[in-house]
Amino acid sequence: DAGVIQSPRHEVTEMGQEVTLRCKPISGHNSLFWYRQTMMRGLELLIYFNNNVPIDDSGMPEDRFSAKMPNASFSTLKIQPSEPRDSAVYFCASSLAGAGAFFGQGTRLTVV
Amino acid sequence: GQQVMQIPQYQHVQEGEDFTTYCNSSTTLSNIQWYKQRPGGHPVFLIQLVKSGEVKKQKRLTFQFGEAKKNSSLHITATQTTDVGTYFCAGPGTASKLTFGTGTRLQVTL
């Protein structure tokens, strides 16, 4: 298996634009997590899904953020409109039944 | 909500010295997981501890889960430059919500 695949690896966008981050979890994993990492705030859990269903989105900072998981092999995190303070590395991770999580390479987002 | 704190935030050691990071949760954990993130990389799963008082070893790394299942430690014996990175503990709280600790950044010099 190729592991968790995220795209794009890097994204530079202007303030106010819509940004969509994509994730393909490991086949067979039933949990998917979206994290944001910054120097100031560390690794923050934004939202997670179990069996494609959003379980807890309390970490989503604002209504500008939304996430979907239309099927077991794909998830998106959308920011609309983006702001400079959204600049961070966004990680997607997947796991099976509460075992260790496997992370993608991350998307480095810069909003100018 | 659940909070997971780690100490120290940063440690700088010389190669060959030992290193320990401590993890404390505000709530009882069903299990504790440890991850390593190299500079510029992504977190990589190292190990999971489930039982109260459990101790596991991976070569020079020793992981321990507290009796009350609210704390854990990672000890590295005789550090090497390849150990450089940030070590995170993570605990699933309610409904498998995986919350990461604040991390300990380890720097190793020759």
mmCIF file of C-alpha atoms in Angstrom:
data_model
loop_
_atom_site.group_PDB
_atom_site.id
_atom_site.type_symbol
_atom_site.label_atom_id
_atom_site.label_comp_id
_atom_site.label_asym_id
_atom_site.label_seq_id
_atom_site.Cartn_x
_atom_site.Cartn_y
_atom_site.Cartn_z
ATOM 1 C CA ASP A 1 0.000 0.000 0.000
ATOM 2 C CA ALA A 2 1.257 3.490 -0.820
ATOM 3 C CA GLY A 3 0.245 4.862 2.548
ATOM 4 C CA VAL A 4 -1.869 7.938 3.130
ATOM 5 C CA ILE A 5 -1.737 10.196 0.096
ATOM 6 C CA GLN A 6 -2.310 13.924 0.345
ATOM 7 C CA SER A 7 -2.472 16.525 -2.385
ATOM 8 C CA PRO A 8 -1.253 19.039 -3.102
ATOM 9 C CA ARG A 9 2.055 18.949 -1.205
ATOM 10 C CA HIS A 10 2.346 22.706 -1.330
ATOM 11 C CA GLU A 11 -0.263 25.375 -1.907
ATOM 12 C CA VAL A 12 0.217 29.113 -2.124
ATOM 13 C CA THR A 13 -2.932 31.138 -2.458
ATOM 14 C CA GLU A 14 -4.159 34.657 -2.039
ATOM 15 C CA MET A 15 -6.307 35.727 0.857
ATOM 16 C CA GLY A 16 -9.982 35.233 0.091
ATOM 17 C CA GLN A 17 -9.489 32.327 -2.274
ATOM 18 C CA GLU A 18 -10.954 28.892 -1.744
ATOM 19 C CA VAL A 19 -8.517 26.102 -0.876
ATOM 20 C CA THR A 20 -9.253 22.384 -1.109
ATOM 21 C CA LEU A 21 -6.960 19.799 0.418
ATOM 22 C CA ARG A 22 -7.338 16.142 -0.534
ATOM 23 C CA CYS A 23 -6.616 12.886 1.220
ATOM 24 C CA LYS A 24 -6.691 9.227 0.287
ATOM 25 C CA PRO A 25 -6.482 7.039 3.406
ATOM 26 C CA ILE A 26 -4.955 3.601 3.600
ATOM 27 C CA SER A 27 -7.331 1.018 2.162
ATOM 28 C CA GLY A 28 -9.257 -0.759 4.903
ATOM 29 C CA HIS A 29 -8.735 1.897 7.560
ATOM 30 C CA ASN A 30 -11.990 3.063 9.123
ATOM 31 C CA SER A 31 -10.887 6.250 10.889
ATOM 32 C CA LEU A 32 -9.642 9.407 9.228
ATOM 33 C CA PHE A 33 -8.232 12.475 10.953
ATOM 34 C CA TRP A 34 -7.400 15.974 9.767
ATOM 35 C CA TYR A 35 -4.743 17.833 11.770
ATOM 36 C CA ARG A 36 -3.212 21.291 11.483
ATOM 37 C CA GLN A 37 0.336 21.926 12.675
ATOM 38 C CA THR A 38 1.895 25.283 13.484
ATOM 39 C CA MET A 39 4.816 26.282 15.656
ATOM 40 C CA MET A 40 2.545 28.171 18.014
ATOM 41 C CA ARG A 41 -0.271 25.657 18.430
ATOM 42 C CA GLY A 42 1.371 22.315 17.717
ATOM 43 C CA LEU A 43 -0.699 19.473 16.260
ATOM 44 C CA GLU A 44 -4.374 20.337 16.451
ATOM 45 C CA LEU A 45 -7.091 17.848 15.634
ATOM 46 C CA LEU A 46 -9.582 19.570 13.355
ATOM 47 C CA ILE A 47 -12.050 16.794 12.619
ATOM 48 C CA TYR A 48 -12.214 13.052 12.467
ATOM 49 C CA PHE A 49 -14.406 10.482 10.742
ATOM 50 C CA ASN A 50 -15.332 6.924 11.649
ATOM 51 C CA ASN A 51 -16.674 4.828 8.782
ATOM 52 C CA ASN A 52 -17.016 7.982 6.663
ATOM 53 C CA VAL A 53 -19.177 9.718 9.270
ATOM 54 C CA PRO A 54 -17.921 12.905 10.958
ATOM 55 C CA ILE A 55 -17.727 12.166 14.682
ATOM 56 C CA ASP A 56 -16.191 15.287 16.167
ATOM 57 C CA ASP A 57 -15.585 18.584 14.400
ATOM 58 C CA SER A 58 -15.091 20.645 17.538
ATOM 59 C CA GLY A 59 -11.548 21.428 16.442
ATOM 60 C CA MET A 60 -12.620 23.144 13.242
ATOM 61 C CA PRO A 61 -11.670 26.748 13.923
ATOM 62 C CA GLU A 62 -14.445 28.535 12.054
ATOM 63 C CA ASP A 63 -17.283 28.131 9.628
ATOM 64 C CA ARG A 64 -14.781 28.867 6.902
ATOM 65 C CA PHE A 65 -13.519 25.314 7.367
ATOM 66 C CA SER A 66 -15.463 22.290 6.164
ATOM 67 C CA ALA A 67 -14.585 18.645 5.621
ATOM 68 C CA LYS A 68 -16.229 15.807 3.768
ATOM 69 C CA MET A 69 -15.693 12.113 3.335
ATOM 70 C CA PRO A 70 -17.974 10.972 0.503
ATOM 71 C CA ASN A 71 -16.544 7.444 0.545
ATOM 72 C CA ALA A 72 -14.005 5.290 2.352
ATOM 73 C CA SER A 73 -11.169 6.221 0.022
ATOM 74 C CA PHE A 74 -11.394 9.984 -0.178
ATOM 75 C CA SER A 75 -11.706 13.041 2.031
ATOM 76 C CA THR A 76 -11.432 16.779 1.501
ATOM 77 C CA LEU A 77 -10.775 19.745 3.757
ATOM 78 C CA LYS A 78 -11.948 23.041 2.352
ATOM 79 C CA ILE A 79 -11.203 26.566 3.513
ATOM 80 C CA GLN A 80 -13.381 29.300 2.070
ATOM 81 C CA PRO A 81 -12.417 32.112 2.183
ATOM 82 C CA SER A 82 -8.795 31.553 3.195
ATOM 83 C CA GLU A 83 -6.921 33.957 5.477
ATOM 84 C CA PRO A 84 -3.201 34.423 6.209
ATOM 85 C CA ARG A 85 -3.647 32.923 9.687
ATOM 86 C CA ASP A 86 -4.682 29.647 8.046
ATOM 87 C CA SER A 87 -1.087 29.176 6.888
ATOM 88 C CA ALA A 88 0.113 25.890 8.353
ATOM 89 C CA VAL A 89 0.899 22.290 7.495
ATOM 90 C CA TYR A 90 -2.258 20.225 7.224
ATOM 91 C CA PHE A 91 -1.976 16.484 7.833
ATOM 92 C CA CYS A 92 -4.401 13.725 7.086
ATOM 93 C CA ALA A 93 -4.057 10.444 8.982
ATOM 94 C CA SER A 94 -5.908 7.148 8.986
ATOM 95 C CA SER A 95 -6.137 4.223 11.362
ATOM 96 C CA LEU A 96 -7.913 0.950 11.880
ATOM 97 C CA ALA A 97 -10.074 0.382 14.940
ATOM 98 C CA GLY A 98 -8.130 2.604 17.323
ATOM 99 C CA ALA A 99 -4.676 1.331 16.411
ATOM 100 C CA GLY A 100 -1.790 3.629 15.514
ATOM 101 C CA ALA A 101 -2.475 6.362 12.984
ATOM 102 C CA PHE A 102 -0.576 6.657 9.717
ATOM 103 C CA PHE A 103 0.042 10.160 8.453
ATOM 104 C CA GLY A 104 0.314 11.538 4.965
ATOM 105 C CA GLN A 105 3.206 13.768 3.941
ATOM 106 C CA GLY A 106 1.096 16.846 4.630
ATOM 107 C CA THR A 107 0.085 19.907 2.662
ATOM 108 C CA ARG A 108 2.004 23.086 3.380
ATOM 109 C CA LEU A 109 -0.464 25.917 2.914
ATOM 110 C CA THR A 110 0.623 29.520 2.582
ATOM 111 C CA VAL A 111 -2.010 32.222 2.339
ATOM 112 C CA VAL A 112 -0.644 35.603 1.281
ATOM 113 C CA GLY B 1 -11.788 18.751 26.937
ATOM 114 C CA GLN B 2 -8.942 16.301 27.080
ATOM 115 C CA GLN B 3 -5.480 17.827 27.400
ATOM 116 C CA VAL B 4 -2.182 16.035 26.937
ATOM 117 C CA MET B 5 0.955 17.776 28.136
ATOM 118 C CA GLN B 6 4.558 16.757 27.626
ATOM 119 C CA ILE B 7 7.724 17.802 29.356
ATOM 120 C CA PRO B 8 10.246 18.996 28.594
ATOM 121 C CA GLN B 9 9.352 21.039 25.516
ATOM 122 C CA TYR B 10 12.912 20.845 24.297
ATOM 123 C CA GLN B 11 16.045 18.958 25.220
ATOM 124 C CA HIS B 12 19.522 19.165 23.820
ATOM 125 C CA VAL B 13 21.863 16.252 24.588
ATOM 126 C CA GLN B 14 25.235 15.056 23.457
ATOM 127 C CA GLU B 15 25.392 11.838 21.549
ATOM 128 C CA GLY B 16 25.575 8.925 23.966
ATOM 129 C CA GLU B 17 23.560 10.599 26.711
ATOM 130 C CA ASP B 18 20.156 9.322 27.745
ATOM 131 C CA PHE B 19 16.884 11.158 27.126
ATOM 132 C CA THR B 20 13.434 10.950 28.695
ATOM 133 C CA THR B 21 10.162 12.661 27.820
ATOM 134 C CA TYR B 22 7.076 12.561 30.004
ATOM 135 C CA CYS B 23 3.442 12.665 28.964
ATOM 136 C CA ASN B 24 0.495 13.542 31.200
ATOM 137 C CA SER B 25 -3.178 13.407 30.328
ATOM 138 C CA SER B 26 -5.985 15.224 32.086
ATOM 139 C CA THR B 27 -8.188 12.143 31.632
ATOM 140 C CA THR B 28 -7.726 8.383 31.843
ATOM 141 C CA LEU B 29 -6.679 6.901 28.533
ATOM 142 C CA SER B 30 -7.726 3.624 26.983
ATOM 143 C CA ASN B 31 -4.271 3.458 25.457
ATOM 144 C CA ILE B 32 -1.275 5.689 24.742
ATOM 145 C CA GLN B 33 0.514 6.006 21.439
ATOM 146 C CA TRP B 34 3.939 7.455 20.666
ATOM 147 C CA TYR B 35 5.041 9.115 17.459
ATOM 148 C CA LYS B 36 8.255 10.601 16.102
ATOM 149 C CA GLN B 37 8.410 13.493 13.677
ATOM 150 C CA ARG B 38 11.689 14.299 11.980
ATOM 151 C CA PRO B 39 12.326 17.941 11.016
ATOM 152 C CA GLY B 40 10.295 18.702 7.896
ATOM 153 C CA GLY B 41 8.565 15.336 8.049
ATOM 154 C CA HIS B 42 5.313 13.865 9.226
ATOM 155 C CA PRO B 43 4.531 12.053 12.495
ATOM 156 C CA VAL B 44 5.413 8.371 12.344
ATOM 157 C CA PHE B 45 3.737 5.865 14.644
ATOM 158 C CA LEU B 46 6.173 4.128 16.989
ATOM 159 C CA ILE B 47 4.159 2.088 19.459
ATOM 160 C CA GLN B 48 0.907 1.661 21.365
ATOM 161 C CA LEU B 49 0.594 0.749 25.047
ATOM 162 C CA VAL B 50 -2.696 -0.577 26.358
ATOM 163 C CA LYS B 51 -2.294 -2.116 29.791
ATOM 164 C CA SER B 52 -1.820 -0.310 33.080
ATOM 165 C CA GLY B 53 1.872 -0.377 34.009
ATOM 166 C CA GLU B 54 2.897 -1.783 30.646
ATOM 167 C CA VAL B 55 6.522 -1.474 29.554
ATOM 168 C CA LYS B 56 7.667 -2.063 25.997
ATOM 169 C CA LYS B 57 11.090 -1.805 24.390
ATOM 170 C CA GLN B 58 12.199 -1.092 20.871
ATOM 171 C CA LYS B 59 15.986 -1.368 20.713
ATOM 172 C CA ARG B 60 17.228 1.672 22.656
ATOM 173 C CA LEU B 61 13.697 3.042 23.277
ATOM 174 C CA THR B 62 11.713 2.110 26.388
ATOM 175 C CA PHE B 63 8.048 3.064 26.675
ATOM 176 C CA GLN B 64 6.041 2.943 29.885
ATOM 177 C CA PHE B 65 2.336 3.413 30.616
ATOM 178 C CA GLY B 66 1.430 4.593 34.109
ATOM 179 C CA GLU B 67 -0.561 2.526 36.571
ATOM 180 C CA ALA B 68 -3.425 5.018 36.502
ATOM 181 C CA LYS B 69 -3.310 5.160 32.682
ATOM 182 C CA LYS B 70 -2.956 8.948 32.761
ATOM 183 C CA ASN B 71 0.766 9.250 32.156
ATOM 184 C CA SER B 72 3.496 7.720 30.084
ATOM 185 C CA SER B 73 7.197 8.067 29.391
ATOM 186 C CA LEU B 74 9.657 7.425 26.602
ATOM 187 C CA HIS B 75 13.292 6.819 27.473
ATOM 188 C CA ILE B 76 16.077 6.653 24.916
ATOM 189 C CA THR B 77 19.336 5.075 26.012
ATOM 190 C CA ALA B 78 22.587 6.322 24.504
ATOM 191 C CA THR B 79 21.102 8.775 22.027
ATOM 192 C CA GLN B 80 22.335 8.958 18.453
ATOM 193 C CA THR B 81 22.044 11.753 15.908
ATOM 194 C CA THR B 82 19.373 9.685 14.146
ATOM 195 C CA ASP B 83 17.149 10.187 17.212
ATOM 196 C CA VAL B 84 16.759 13.885 16.410
ATOM 197 C CA GLY B 85 13.139 14.954 16.049
ATOM 198 C CA THR B 86 10.005 15.717 17.997
ATOM 199 C CA TYR B 87 8.407 12.973 20.052
ATOM 200 C CA PHE B 88 4.672 13.081 20.607
ATOM 201 C CA CYS B 89 2.425 11.047 22.805
ATOM 202 C CA ALA B 90 -1.219 10.730 21.780
ATOM 203 C CA GLY B 91 -4.232 9.452 23.610
ATOM 204 C CA PRO B 92 -7.576 8.462 22.257
ATOM 205 C CA GLY B 93 -10.275 9.974 24.351
ATOM 206 C CA THR B 94 -13.951 9.519 23.777
ATOM 207 C CA ALA B 95 -14.925 7.714 20.583
ATOM 208 C CA SER B 96 -11.326 7.297 19.415
ATOM 209 C CA LYS B 97 -10.625 11.037 19.258
ATOM 210 C CA LEU B 98 -6.839 10.995 18.957
ATOM 211 C CA THR B 99 -5.398 14.011 20.790
ATOM 212 C CA PHE B 100 -1.687 14.703 20.530
ATOM 213 C CA GLY B 101 0.517 16.005 23.280
ATOM 214 C CA THR B 102 2.530 19.179 23.022
ATOM 215 C CA GLY B 103 5.633 17.271 21.946
ATOM 216 C CA THR B 104 9.268 17.191 23.060
ATOM 217 C CA ARG B 105 11.874 18.318 20.579
ATOM 218 C CA LEU B 106 15.133 16.416 20.888
ATOM 219 C CA GLN B 107 18.387 17.767 19.548
ATOM 220 C CA VAL B 108 21.474 15.552 19.592
ATOM 221 C CA THR B 109 24.960 16.830 18.915
ATOM 222 C CA LEU B 110 28.254 15.028 18.534
#
